[in-house]
Amino acid sequence: MGLKKKIASYIAVGLVCSTIGGGAAAFGTLYVLPNSTLLQNTPLYKSIESSMQNSLKSNAQNNLQNSSETKNTGSSVSLTTVSATTNSGVSSIVKKVASAVVGVATKSISTVQNQFGRYTQGQEVEGIGSGVIFSKEGYVLTNYHVIEGAQQVKVILSSGKEVNAKVVNYDANMDVAVVKITDNVEIPGVAEFGDSDSLEVGELAVAIGNPLGKEFLGSVTTGVISALNREVEIENKTLTLIQTDAAINPGNSGGPLVNSNGQVIGINTAKLGGNGVEGLGFAIPINSIKPKIESLLKPILKIGISGTDIDEQLSKQYNLSVGVYIQDVQAASPAQKAGLKDGDIIVKIDGQKISSVDDINAIKSKHNEGDIIKIEVIRDGENKILDLKLE
């Protein structure tokens, strides 16, 4: 047992010494030798040092270049991302098109029936809708029902400034009209037409207009394209429309429905309302309007009257002739120059019987500016034939 203990102690001492020796060697290798002039002056050390410095320098340059490329790439990606976000963001869309969105304010005269069944002038009525400038000449696209019966039209620019305008032409069946700014003013913006045929259900839709009046000029609402090719009946006319849940209110009529690129893809025209009904707005697809723009830019031939249809029922009820009752004759109009008066009932044009304003427009559309048409009216129970020159 004594021998074994001695052997064990020798082994322990050996292990301790080897450990101390190894640690000392390691310390000398790692800490003493590198800092001693003995090793630093050797060719091997200098060669290794030069190689390491070159390697470190090269790595540093590569890291700097990579860092620069990363920054540039990051900046490029960031800019692209910001650009993409901006292009698809509502604020960017609004900035692109808002200056071209206008208010369309009108004045007209309401009419009432007296106890004898005669139509008489009532009070002046003001209306307001929206529109969008689509040419640098100041042409504005809006709804027909916005300017229907208007005797005075003004356009309210995005700045709030009101300027004079006139109705150029319209398509009542499609519910579109073109108005032109007549004052000599700088056109603040021109909207770009998009492609309504490429729309997909669910994509972004932005409506801009003047809901409820001048106080809310240029209001923006957002939503999505809810459906395409919706057949909706409006005032006995069936229209194929874009459905959207972007909020549309009275006054938005005639304003643009815009896509994510800030392009006009529809003209807001109607909404369905009622208790529990929300988010059912409709717009006329811009692609259905585009083919008619050229004809809408041609000034419509005017007669210069406001009239009311007298159909068979009204004729029997009030003992009046079937035709168009003249409510108002505009000053300096072809009608006034021809001698037409308030209260006249137009019964024939060019020898053709008429019973509605649409009949008058249909006959008028077959003529050119400067043509003279014969208008037969009943005035105080007597028939009169007047010559009217179309302008």
Coordinates of N, CA and C in Angstrom, one line a residue, residues 60 84 114 140 151 164 168-169 180 267 297:
A60 N -10.8 44.4 -45.7 CA -11.4 45.7 -45.3 C -12.0 46.4 -46.5
A84 N -43.1 52.6 -55.1 CA -44.2 51.7 -55.3 C -45.3 52.0 -54.3
N114 N -100.4 75.7 -62.2 CA -101.4 76.4 -61.5 C -102.8 75.7 -61.6
V140 N -64.6 69.7 -69.5 CA -64.9 69.0 -68.3 C -66.0 67.9 -68.5
Q151 N -79.6 76.7 -66.7 CA -79.6 78.0 -67.5 C -78.3 78.7 -67.2
N164 N -66.8 80.9 -65.2 CA -67.9 80.6 -66.0 C -67.7 79.5 -67.0
V168 N -71.4 72.0 -73.6 CA -71.1 71.8 -75.0 C -72.0 70.8 -75.6
N169 N -72.1 69.7 -75.0 CA -73.0 68.6 -75.6 C -73.2 67.6 -74.5
K180 N -67.5 73.2 -70.9 CA -66.3 73.9 -71.2 C -66.1 75.2 -70.4
I267 N -67.0 57.4 -64.2 CA -67.6 58.6 -63.8 C -68.8 58.3 -62.8
L297 N -67.6 66.7 -78.0 CA -66.8 67.9 -78.1 C -67.4 68.9 -79.1

